mmCIF file of C-alpha atoms and ligand atoms in Angstrom:
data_model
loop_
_atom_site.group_PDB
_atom_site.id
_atom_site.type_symbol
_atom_site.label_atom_id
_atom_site.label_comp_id
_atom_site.label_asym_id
_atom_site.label_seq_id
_atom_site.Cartn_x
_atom_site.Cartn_y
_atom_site.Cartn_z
ATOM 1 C CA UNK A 127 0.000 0.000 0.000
ATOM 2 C CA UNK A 128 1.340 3.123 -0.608
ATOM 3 C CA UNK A 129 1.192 6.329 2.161
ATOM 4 C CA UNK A 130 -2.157 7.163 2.676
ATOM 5 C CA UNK A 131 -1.681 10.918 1.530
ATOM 6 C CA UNK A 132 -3.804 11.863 -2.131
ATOM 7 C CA UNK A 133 -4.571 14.936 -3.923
ATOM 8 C CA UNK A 134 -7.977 15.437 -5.958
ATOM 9 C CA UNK A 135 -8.524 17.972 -8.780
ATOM 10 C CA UNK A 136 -11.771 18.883 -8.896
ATOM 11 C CA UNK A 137 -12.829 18.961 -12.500
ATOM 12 C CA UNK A 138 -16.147 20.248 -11.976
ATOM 13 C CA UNK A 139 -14.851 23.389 -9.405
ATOM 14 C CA UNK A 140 -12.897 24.161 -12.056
ATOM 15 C CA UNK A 141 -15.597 24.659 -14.632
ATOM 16 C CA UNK A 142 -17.452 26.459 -12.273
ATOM 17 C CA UNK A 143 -15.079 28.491 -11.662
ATOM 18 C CA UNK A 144 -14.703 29.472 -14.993
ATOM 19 C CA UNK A 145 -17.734 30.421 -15.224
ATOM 20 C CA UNK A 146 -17.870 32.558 -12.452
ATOM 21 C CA UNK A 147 -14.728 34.698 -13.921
ATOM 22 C CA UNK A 148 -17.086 34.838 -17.278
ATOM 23 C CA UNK A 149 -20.135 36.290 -15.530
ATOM 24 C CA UNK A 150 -17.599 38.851 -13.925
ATOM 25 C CA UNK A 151 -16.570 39.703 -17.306
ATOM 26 C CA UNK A 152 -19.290 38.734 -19.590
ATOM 27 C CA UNK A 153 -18.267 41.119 -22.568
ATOM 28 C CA UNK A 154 -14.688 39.809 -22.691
ATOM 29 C CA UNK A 155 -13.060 36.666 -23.534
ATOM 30 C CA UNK A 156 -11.379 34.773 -20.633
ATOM 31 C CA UNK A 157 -7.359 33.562 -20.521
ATOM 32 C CA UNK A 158 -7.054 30.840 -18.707
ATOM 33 C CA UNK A 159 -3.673 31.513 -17.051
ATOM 34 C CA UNK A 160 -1.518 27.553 -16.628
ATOM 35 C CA UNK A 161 1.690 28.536 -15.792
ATOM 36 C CA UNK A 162 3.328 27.029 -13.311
ATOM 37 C CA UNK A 163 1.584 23.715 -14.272
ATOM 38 C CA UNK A 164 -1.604 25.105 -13.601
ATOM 39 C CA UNK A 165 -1.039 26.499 -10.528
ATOM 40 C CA UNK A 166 0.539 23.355 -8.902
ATOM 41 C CA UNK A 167 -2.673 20.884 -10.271
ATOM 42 C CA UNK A 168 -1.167 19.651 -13.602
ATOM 43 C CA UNK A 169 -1.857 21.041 -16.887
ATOM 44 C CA UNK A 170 -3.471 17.721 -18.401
ATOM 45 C CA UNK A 171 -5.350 17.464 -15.523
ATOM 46 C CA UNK A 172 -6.992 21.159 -15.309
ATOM 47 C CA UNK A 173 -7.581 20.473 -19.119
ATOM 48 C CA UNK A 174 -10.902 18.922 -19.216
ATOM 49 C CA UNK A 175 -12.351 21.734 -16.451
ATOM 50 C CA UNK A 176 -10.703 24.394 -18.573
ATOM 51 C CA UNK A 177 -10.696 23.786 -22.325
ATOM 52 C CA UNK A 178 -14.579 25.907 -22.081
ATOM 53 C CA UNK A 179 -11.477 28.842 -21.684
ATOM 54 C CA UNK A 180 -11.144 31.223 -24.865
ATOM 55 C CA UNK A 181 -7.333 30.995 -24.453
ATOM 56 C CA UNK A 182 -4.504 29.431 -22.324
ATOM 57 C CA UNK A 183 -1.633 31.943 -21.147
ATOM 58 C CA UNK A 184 1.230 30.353 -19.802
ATOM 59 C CA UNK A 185 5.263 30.957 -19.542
ATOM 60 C CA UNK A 186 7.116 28.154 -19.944
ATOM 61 C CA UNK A 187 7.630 26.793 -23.690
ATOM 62 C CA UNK A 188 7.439 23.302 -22.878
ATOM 63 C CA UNK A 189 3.956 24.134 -21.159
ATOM 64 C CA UNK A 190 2.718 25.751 -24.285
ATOM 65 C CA UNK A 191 3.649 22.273 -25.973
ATOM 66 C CA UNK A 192 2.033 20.612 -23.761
ATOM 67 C CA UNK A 193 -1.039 22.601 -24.346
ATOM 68 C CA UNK A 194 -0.840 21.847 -27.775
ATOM 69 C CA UNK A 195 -0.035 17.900 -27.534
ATOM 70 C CA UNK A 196 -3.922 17.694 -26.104
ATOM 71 C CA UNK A 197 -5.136 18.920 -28.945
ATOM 72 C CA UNK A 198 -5.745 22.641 -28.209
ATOM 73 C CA UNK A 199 -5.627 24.295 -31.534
ATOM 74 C CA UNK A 200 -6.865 27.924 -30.063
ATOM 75 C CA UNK A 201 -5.514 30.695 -28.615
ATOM 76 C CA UNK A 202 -2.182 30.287 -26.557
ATOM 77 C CA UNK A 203 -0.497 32.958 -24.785
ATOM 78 C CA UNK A 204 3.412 33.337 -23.479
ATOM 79 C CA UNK A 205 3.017 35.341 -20.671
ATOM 80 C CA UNK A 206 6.657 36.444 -20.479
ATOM 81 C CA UNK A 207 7.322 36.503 -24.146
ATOM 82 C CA UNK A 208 10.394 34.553 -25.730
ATOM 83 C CA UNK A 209 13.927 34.108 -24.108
ATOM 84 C CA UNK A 210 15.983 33.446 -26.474
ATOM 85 C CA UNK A 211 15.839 34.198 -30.789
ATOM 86 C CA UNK A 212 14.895 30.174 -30.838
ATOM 87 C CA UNK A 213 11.910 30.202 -29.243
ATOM 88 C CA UNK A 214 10.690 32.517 -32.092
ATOM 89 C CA UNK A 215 10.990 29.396 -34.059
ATOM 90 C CA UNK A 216 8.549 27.476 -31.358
ATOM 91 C CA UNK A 217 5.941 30.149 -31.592
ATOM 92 C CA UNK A 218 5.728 29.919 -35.627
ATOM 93 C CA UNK A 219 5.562 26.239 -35.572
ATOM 94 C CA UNK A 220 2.949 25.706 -32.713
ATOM 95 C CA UNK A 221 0.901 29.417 -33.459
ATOM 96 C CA UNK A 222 2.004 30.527 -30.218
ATOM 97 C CA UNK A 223 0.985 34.852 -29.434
ATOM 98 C CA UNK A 224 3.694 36.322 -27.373
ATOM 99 C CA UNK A 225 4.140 39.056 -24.889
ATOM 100 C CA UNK A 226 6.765 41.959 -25.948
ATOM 101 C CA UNK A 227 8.039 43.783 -23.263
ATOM 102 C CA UNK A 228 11.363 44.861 -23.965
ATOM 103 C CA UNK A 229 13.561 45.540 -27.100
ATOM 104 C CA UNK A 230 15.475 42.783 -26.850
ATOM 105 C CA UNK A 231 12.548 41.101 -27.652
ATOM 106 C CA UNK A 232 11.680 43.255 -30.610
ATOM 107 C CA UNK A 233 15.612 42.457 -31.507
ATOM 108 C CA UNK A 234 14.231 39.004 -31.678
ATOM 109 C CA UNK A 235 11.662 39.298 -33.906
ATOM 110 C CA UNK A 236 13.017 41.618 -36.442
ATOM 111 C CA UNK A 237 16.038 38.965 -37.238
ATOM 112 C CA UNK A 238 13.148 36.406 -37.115
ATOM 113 C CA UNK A 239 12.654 34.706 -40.351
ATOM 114 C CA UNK A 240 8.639 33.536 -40.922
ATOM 115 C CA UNK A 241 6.264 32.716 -43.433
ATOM 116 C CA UNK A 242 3.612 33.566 -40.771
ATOM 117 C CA UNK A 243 3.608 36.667 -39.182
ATOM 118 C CA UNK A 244 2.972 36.855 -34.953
ATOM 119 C CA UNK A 245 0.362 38.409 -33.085
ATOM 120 C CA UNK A 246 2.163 39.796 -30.311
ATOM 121 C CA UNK A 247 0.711 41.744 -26.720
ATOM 122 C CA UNK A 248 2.986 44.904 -26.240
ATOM 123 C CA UNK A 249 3.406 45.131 -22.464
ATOM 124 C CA UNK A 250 3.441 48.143 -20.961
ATOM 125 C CA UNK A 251 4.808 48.740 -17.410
ATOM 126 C CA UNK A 252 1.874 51.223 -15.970
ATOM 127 C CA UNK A 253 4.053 51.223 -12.905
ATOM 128 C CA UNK A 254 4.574 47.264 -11.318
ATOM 129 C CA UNK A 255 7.931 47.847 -12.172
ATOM 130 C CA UNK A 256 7.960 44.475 -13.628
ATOM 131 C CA UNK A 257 7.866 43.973 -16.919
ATOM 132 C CA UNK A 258 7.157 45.808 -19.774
ATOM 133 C CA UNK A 259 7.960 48.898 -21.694
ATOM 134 C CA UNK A 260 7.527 52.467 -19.510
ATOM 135 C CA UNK A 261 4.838 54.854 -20.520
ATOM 136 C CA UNK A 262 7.258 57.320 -22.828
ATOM 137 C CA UNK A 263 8.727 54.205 -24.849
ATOM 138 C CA UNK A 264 5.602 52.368 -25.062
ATOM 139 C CA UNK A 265 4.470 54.289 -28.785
ATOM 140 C CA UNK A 266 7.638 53.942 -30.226
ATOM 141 C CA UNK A 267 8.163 50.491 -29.257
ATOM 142 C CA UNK A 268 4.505 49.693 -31.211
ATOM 143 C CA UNK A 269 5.294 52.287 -33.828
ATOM 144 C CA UNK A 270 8.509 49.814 -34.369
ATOM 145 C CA UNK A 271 6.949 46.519 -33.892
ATOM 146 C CA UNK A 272 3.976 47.591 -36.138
ATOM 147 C CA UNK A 273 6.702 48.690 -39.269
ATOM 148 C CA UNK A 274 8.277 44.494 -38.859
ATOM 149 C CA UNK A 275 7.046 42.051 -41.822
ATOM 150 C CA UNK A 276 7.289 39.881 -38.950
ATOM 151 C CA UNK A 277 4.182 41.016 -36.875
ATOM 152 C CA UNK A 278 0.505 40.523 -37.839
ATOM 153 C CA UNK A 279 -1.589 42.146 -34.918
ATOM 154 C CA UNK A 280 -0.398 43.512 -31.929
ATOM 155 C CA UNK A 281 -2.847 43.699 -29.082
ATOM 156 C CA UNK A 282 -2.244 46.022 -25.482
ATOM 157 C CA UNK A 283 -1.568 44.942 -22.437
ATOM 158 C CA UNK A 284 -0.798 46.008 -18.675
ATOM 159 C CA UNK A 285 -0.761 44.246 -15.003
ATOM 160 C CA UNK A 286 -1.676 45.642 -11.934
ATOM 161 C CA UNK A 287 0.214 45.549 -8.880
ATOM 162 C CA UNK A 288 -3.091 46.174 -6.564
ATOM 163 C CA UNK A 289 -5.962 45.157 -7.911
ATOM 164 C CA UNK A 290 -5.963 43.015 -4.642
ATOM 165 C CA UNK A 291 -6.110 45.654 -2.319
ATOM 166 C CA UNK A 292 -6.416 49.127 -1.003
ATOM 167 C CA UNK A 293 -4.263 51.078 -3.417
ATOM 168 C CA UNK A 294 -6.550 49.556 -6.093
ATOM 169 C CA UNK A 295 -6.144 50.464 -10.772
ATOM 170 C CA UNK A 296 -6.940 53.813 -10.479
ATOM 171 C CA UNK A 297 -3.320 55.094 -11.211
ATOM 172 C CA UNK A 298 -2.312 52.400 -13.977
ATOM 173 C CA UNK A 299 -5.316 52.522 -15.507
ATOM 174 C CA UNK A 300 -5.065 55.924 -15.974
ATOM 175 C CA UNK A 301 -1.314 56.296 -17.530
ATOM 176 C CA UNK A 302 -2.242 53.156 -19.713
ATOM 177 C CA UNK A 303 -4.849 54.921 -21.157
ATOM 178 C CA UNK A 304 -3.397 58.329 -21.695
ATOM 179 C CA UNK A 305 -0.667 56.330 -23.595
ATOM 180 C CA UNK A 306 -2.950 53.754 -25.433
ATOM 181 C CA UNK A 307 -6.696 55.341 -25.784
ATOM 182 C CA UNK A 308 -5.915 56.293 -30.053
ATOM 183 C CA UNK A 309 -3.665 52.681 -31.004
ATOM 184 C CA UNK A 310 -5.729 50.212 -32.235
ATOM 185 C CA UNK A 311 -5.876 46.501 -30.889
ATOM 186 C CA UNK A 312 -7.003 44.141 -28.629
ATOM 187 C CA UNK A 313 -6.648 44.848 -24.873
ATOM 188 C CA UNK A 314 -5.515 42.663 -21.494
ATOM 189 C CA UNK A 315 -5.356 44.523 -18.529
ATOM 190 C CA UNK A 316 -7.176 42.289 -15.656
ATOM 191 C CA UNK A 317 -5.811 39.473 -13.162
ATOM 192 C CA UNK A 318 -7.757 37.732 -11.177
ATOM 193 C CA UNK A 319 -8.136 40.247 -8.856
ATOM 194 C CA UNK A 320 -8.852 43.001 -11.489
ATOM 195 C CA UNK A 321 -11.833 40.738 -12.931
ATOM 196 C CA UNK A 322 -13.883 40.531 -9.307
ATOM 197 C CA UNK A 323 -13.198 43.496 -7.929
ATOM 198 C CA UNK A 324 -12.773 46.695 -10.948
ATOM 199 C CA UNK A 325 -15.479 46.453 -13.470
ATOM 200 C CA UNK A 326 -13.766 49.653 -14.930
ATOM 201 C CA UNK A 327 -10.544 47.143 -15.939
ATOM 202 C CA UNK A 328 -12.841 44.361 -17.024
ATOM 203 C CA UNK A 329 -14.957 46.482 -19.515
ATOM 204 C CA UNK A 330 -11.169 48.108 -20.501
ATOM 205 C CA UNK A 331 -10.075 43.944 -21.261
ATOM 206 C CA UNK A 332 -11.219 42.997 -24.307
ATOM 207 C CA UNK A 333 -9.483 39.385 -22.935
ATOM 208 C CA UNK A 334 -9.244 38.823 -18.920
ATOM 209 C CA UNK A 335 -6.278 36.796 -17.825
ATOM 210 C CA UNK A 336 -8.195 34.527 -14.796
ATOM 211 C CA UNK A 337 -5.518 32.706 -12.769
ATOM 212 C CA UNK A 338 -5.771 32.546 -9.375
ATOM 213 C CA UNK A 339 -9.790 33.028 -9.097
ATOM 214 C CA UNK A 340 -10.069 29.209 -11.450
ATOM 215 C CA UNK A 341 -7.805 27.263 -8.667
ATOM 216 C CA UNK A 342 -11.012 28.170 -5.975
ATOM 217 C CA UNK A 343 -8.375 30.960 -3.925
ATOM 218 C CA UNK A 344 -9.457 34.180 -3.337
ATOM 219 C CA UNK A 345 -7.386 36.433 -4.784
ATOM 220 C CA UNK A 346 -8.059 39.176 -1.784
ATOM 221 C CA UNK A 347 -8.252 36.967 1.051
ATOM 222 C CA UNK A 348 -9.076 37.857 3.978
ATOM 223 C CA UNK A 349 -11.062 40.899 2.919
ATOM 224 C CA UNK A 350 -13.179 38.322 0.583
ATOM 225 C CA UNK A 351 -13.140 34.425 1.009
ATOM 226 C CA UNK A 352 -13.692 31.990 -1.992
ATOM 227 C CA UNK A 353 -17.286 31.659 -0.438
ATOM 228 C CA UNK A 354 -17.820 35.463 -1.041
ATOM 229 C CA UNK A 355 -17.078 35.000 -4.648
ATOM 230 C CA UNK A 356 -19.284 32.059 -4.706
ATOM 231 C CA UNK A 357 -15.731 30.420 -5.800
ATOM 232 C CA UNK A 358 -14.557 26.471 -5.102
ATOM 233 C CA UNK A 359 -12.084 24.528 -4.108
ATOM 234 C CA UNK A 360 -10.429 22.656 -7.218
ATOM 235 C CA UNK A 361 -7.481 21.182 -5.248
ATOM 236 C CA UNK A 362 -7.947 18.418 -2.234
ATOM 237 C CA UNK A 363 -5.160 17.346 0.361
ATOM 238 C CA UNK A 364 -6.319 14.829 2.260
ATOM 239 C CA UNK A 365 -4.384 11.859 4.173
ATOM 240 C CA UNK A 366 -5.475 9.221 6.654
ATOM 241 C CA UNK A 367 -4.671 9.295 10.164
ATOM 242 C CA UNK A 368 -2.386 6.803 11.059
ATOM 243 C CA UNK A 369 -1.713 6.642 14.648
ATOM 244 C CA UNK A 370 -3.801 8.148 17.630
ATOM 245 C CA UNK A 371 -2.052 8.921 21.066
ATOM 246 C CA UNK A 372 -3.557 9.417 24.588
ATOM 247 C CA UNK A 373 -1.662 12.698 25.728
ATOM 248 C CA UNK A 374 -1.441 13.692 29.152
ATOM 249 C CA UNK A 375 -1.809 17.156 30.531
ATOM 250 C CA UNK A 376 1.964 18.563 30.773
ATOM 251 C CA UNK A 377 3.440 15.945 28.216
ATOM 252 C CA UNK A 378 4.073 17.654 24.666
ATOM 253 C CA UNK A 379 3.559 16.490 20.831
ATOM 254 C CA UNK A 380 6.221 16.458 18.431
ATOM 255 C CA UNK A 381 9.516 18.072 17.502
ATOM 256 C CA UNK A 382 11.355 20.427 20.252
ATOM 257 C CA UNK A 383 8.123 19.628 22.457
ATOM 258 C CA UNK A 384 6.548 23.318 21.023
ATOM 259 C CA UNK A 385 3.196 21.887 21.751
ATOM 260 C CA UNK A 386 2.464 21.006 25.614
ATOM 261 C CA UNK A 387 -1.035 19.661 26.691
ATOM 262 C CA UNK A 388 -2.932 21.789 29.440
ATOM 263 C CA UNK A 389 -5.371 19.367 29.359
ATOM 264 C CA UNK A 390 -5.541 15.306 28.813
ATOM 265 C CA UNK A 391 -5.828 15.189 24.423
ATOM 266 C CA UNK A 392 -6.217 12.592 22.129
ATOM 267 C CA UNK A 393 -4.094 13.271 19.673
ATOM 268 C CA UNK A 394 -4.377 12.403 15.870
ATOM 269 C CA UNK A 395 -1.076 11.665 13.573
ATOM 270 C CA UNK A 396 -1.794 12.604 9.847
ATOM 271 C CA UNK A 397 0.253 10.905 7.056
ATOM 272 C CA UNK A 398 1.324 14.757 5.831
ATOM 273 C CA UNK A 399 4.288 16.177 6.084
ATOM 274 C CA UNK A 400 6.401 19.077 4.749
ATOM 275 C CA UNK A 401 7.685 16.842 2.475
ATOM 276 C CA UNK A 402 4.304 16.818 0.709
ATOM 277 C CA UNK A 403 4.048 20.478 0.231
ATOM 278 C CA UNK A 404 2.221 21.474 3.924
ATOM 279 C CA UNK A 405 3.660 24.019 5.057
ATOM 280 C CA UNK A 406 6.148 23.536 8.000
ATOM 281 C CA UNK A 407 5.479 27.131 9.102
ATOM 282 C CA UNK A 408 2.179 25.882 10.310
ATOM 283 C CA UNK A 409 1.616 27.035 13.994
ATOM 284 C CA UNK A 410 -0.698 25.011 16.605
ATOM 285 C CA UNK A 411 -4.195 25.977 15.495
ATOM 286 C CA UNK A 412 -4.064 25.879 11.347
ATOM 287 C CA UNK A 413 -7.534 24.576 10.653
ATOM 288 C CA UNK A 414 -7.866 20.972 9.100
ATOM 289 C CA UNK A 415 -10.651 18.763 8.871
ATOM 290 C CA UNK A 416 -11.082 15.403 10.146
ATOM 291 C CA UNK A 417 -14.150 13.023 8.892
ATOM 292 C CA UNK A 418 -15.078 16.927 7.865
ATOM 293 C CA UNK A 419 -15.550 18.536 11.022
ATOM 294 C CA UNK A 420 -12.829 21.082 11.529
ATOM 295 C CA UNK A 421 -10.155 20.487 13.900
ATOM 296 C CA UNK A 422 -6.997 21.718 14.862
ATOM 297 C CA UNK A 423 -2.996 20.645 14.152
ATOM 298 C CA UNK A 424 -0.731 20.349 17.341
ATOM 299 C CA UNK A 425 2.973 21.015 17.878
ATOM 300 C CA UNK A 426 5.319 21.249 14.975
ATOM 301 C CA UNK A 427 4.710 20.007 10.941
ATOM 302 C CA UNK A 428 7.402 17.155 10.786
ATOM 303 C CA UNK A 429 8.406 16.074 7.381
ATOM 304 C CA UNK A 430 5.987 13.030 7.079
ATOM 305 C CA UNK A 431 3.531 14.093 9.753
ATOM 306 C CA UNK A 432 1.390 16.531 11.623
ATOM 307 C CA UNK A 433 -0.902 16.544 14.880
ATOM 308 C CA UNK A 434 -4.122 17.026 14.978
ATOM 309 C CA UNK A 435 -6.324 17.399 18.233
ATOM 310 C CA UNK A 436 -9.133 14.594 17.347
ATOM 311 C CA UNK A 437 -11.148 16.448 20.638
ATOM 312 C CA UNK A 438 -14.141 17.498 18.048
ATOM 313 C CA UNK A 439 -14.629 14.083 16.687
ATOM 314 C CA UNK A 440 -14.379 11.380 19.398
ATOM 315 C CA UNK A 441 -15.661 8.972 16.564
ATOM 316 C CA UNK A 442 -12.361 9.287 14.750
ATOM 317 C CA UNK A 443 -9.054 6.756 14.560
ATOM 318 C CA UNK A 444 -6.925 5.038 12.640
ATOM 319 C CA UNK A 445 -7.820 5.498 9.081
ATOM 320 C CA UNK A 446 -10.101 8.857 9.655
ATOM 321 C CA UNK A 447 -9.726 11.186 5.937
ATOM 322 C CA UNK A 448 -7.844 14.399 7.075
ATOM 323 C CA UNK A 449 -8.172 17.004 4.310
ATOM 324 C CA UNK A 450 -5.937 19.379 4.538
ATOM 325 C CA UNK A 451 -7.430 21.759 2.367
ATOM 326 C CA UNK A 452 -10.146 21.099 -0.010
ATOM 327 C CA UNK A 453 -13.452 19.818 0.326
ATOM 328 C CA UNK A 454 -14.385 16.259 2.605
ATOM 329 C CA UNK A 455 -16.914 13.887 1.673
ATOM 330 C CA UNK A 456 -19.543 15.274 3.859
ATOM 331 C CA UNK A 457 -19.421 18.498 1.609
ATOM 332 C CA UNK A 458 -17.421 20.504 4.070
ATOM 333 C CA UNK A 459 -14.565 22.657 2.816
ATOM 334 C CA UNK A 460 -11.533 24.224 4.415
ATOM 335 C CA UNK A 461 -10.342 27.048 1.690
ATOM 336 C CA UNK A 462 -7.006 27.048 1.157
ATOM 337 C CA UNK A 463 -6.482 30.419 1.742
ATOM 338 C CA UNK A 464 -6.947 29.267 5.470
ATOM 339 C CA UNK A 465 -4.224 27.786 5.672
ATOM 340 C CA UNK A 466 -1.783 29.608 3.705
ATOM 341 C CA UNK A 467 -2.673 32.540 5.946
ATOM 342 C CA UNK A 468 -1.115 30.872 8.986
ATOM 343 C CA UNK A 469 1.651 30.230 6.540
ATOM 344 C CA UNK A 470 1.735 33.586 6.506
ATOM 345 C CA UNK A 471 1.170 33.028 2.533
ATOM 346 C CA UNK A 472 -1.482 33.340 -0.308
ATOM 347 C CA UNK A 473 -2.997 29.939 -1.863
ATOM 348 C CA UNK A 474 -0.865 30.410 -4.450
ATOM 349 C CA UNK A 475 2.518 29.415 -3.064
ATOM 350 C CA UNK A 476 0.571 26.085 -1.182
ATOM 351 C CA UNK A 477 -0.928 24.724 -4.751
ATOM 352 C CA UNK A 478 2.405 25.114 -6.288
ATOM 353 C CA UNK A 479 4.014 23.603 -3.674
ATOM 354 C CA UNK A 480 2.546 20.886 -3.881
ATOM 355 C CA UNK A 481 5.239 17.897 -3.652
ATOM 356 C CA UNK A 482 5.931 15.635 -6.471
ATOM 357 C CA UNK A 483 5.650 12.545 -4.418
ATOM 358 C CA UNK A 484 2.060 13.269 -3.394
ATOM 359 C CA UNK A 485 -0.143 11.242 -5.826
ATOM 360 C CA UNK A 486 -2.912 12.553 -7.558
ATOM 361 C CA UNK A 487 -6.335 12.065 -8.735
ATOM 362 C CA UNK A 488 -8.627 13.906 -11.105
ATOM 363 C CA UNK A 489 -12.298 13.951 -10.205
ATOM 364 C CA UNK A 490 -14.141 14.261 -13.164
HETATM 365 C C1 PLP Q 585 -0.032 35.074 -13.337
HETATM 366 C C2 PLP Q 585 -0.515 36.142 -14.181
HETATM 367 C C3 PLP Q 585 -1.884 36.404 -14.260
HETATM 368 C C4 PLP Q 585 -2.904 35.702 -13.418
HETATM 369 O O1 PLP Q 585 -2.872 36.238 -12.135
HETATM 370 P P1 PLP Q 585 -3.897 35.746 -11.015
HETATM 371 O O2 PLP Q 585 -3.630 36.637 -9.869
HETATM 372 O O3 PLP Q 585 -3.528 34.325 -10.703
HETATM 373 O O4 PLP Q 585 -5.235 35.850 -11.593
HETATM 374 C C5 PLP Q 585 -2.299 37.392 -15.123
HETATM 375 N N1 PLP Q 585 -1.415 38.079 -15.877
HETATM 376 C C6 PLP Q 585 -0.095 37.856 -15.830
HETATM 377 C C7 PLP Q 585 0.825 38.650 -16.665
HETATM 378 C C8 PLP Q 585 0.408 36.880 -14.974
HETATM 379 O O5 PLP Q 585 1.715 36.655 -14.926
#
């Protein structure tokens, strides 16, 4: 047998979750954003819950391959642009669009030889500090980019740095469109973020790029939770319990005895570790649930286990589902954004952390 320890994408959160970045942006056309492997869950496994997406925007070349190899023959997006003159050659073969944010890039393409030319997104840096081209070069970098034989349409494109919180769009959006309002083309401006919080961006976007929001995290937790946005969980951790213990008041639970008992506990040992991507950071008290009533970890995240106080559920022992984040059978679920906070995280990191060794099952 191997270690009781599985992870379940959720195919159906995921096209629910789609939808619920369309209806926030009904007049655009929706990225799906899969870099990073889809956010930790596995780009051929997000596939199926995704593929109702107008486009995929990703990073990595090999990703965008991958995209193709299932058969996706529309719109895919490099996030980053190319790297090197050679990927040029990747975007031509496999119809990839490509960010330009610099003029290295635009070196790139003007020493690129195609039969077909690219549509490219001309980033502009509205003031991330990130990438893309400042306010005062953006024209002339389009002016030059639209003059190449090598460039069909070029479409506009900014990202916010807080569309999450209190300093909000209202400053980029305004320099991007003092520099952009007369160029034709296509425009991306809105994350995740951007898409359920500033209807001004979304009706600005003729395309949204939805990360985050499709992976069932919040993108402004704690201010909203995924429930708010009537979001849900695509990704469950869950592991069996694998030993109980009988603690006594005074004696401690795990590593460098952090945890001491005020009070007689029965204590629950979960087949999840750091080595599976939970965070080790983890202090007494990160939420988890147990037969899916919500309980509470003990003493210090070793690298194959945690402790979990089992007080809530007396009915529970050896071989009681602990989901770590997700959803339980009962229908319960424990956002992940719960427990990246005590990480002192987003959701983001925790799905891409997710560790290789940790199998994992798609629910369809
Ligand atoms: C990652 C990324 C997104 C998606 O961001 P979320 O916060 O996950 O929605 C959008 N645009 C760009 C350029 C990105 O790199």
């Amino acid at each position: 047998m191997p270690r009781p320890i599985l992870a379940t994408i959720h195919t159906d959160s995921l096209i629910h979750n789609l939808g619920v970045a369309r209806r926030a942006a009904p007049e655009s056309r929706v990225w799906a954003v899969v870099k990073a492997n889809a956010y930790g869950h596995g780009i051929e496994r997000v596939f199926e819950g995704l593929r109702g997406a107008d486009g995929f925007a990703l990073l990595d070349l090999s990703e965008a391959q991958r995209v193709r190899d299932l058969g996706w023959r529309g719109p895919v997006l490099l996030l980053e642009g190319v790297f090197e003159p050679r990927d040029l050659e990747l975007c031509s073969r496999l119809d990839l669009w490509h960010t330009v944010h610099c003029d290295a890039q635009i070196d790139m393409l003007a020493a690129h030889k195609t039969h077909a030319p690219h549509r490219v997104f001309l980033k502009m840096n509205s003031g991330m500090n990130r990438l893309g081209f400042a306010p005062d070069e953006y024209r002339s970098a389009w002016t030059r980019l639209n003059a190449l034989p090598q460039v069909d349409e070029i479409s506009l494109m900014t990202h916010f740095s807080d569309a999450d919180g209190a300093k909000g769009i209202a400053q980029q959006m305004a320099t991007f469109h003092a520099v952009t309002s007369d160029l034709p083309g296509e425009r991306t401006l809105s994350n995740s973020a951007a898409t359920l919080r500033h209807l001004d961006a979304v009706q600005a976007s003729d395309w949204v790029r939805a990360g985050i929001a499709l992976y069932g995290s919040a993108p402004d937790f704690p201010e909203h939770s995924i429930a708010q946005w009537g979001l849900q969980p695509t990704m469950t951790l869950a592991a069996k319990i694998i030993a109980t213990q009988a603690v006594s008041t005074g004696a401690s639970v795990g590593y460098s005895s952090s945890f001491v008992a005020e009070r007689p506990m029965r204590i629950g040992v979960v087949a999840c570790g750091y080595a599976d991507g939970y965070p080790r950071i983890c202090p007494t008290g990160t939420p988890v649930l147990v037969d899916g009533v919500r309980c509470q970890t003990v003493g210090r995240v070793s690298m194959d286990m945690l402790a979990v106080d089992l007080e809530p559920v007396p009915q529970a022992g050896f071989g009681s589902v602990v989901t770590l984040w997700g959803r339980a059978a009962n229908g319960a679920v424990l956002p992940i954004d719960e427990v990246a906070i005590q990480a002192k995280t987003v959701g983001y990191e925790l799905m891409c952390a997710l560790a290789a060794r940790v199998p994992v099952e798609v629910s369809l």
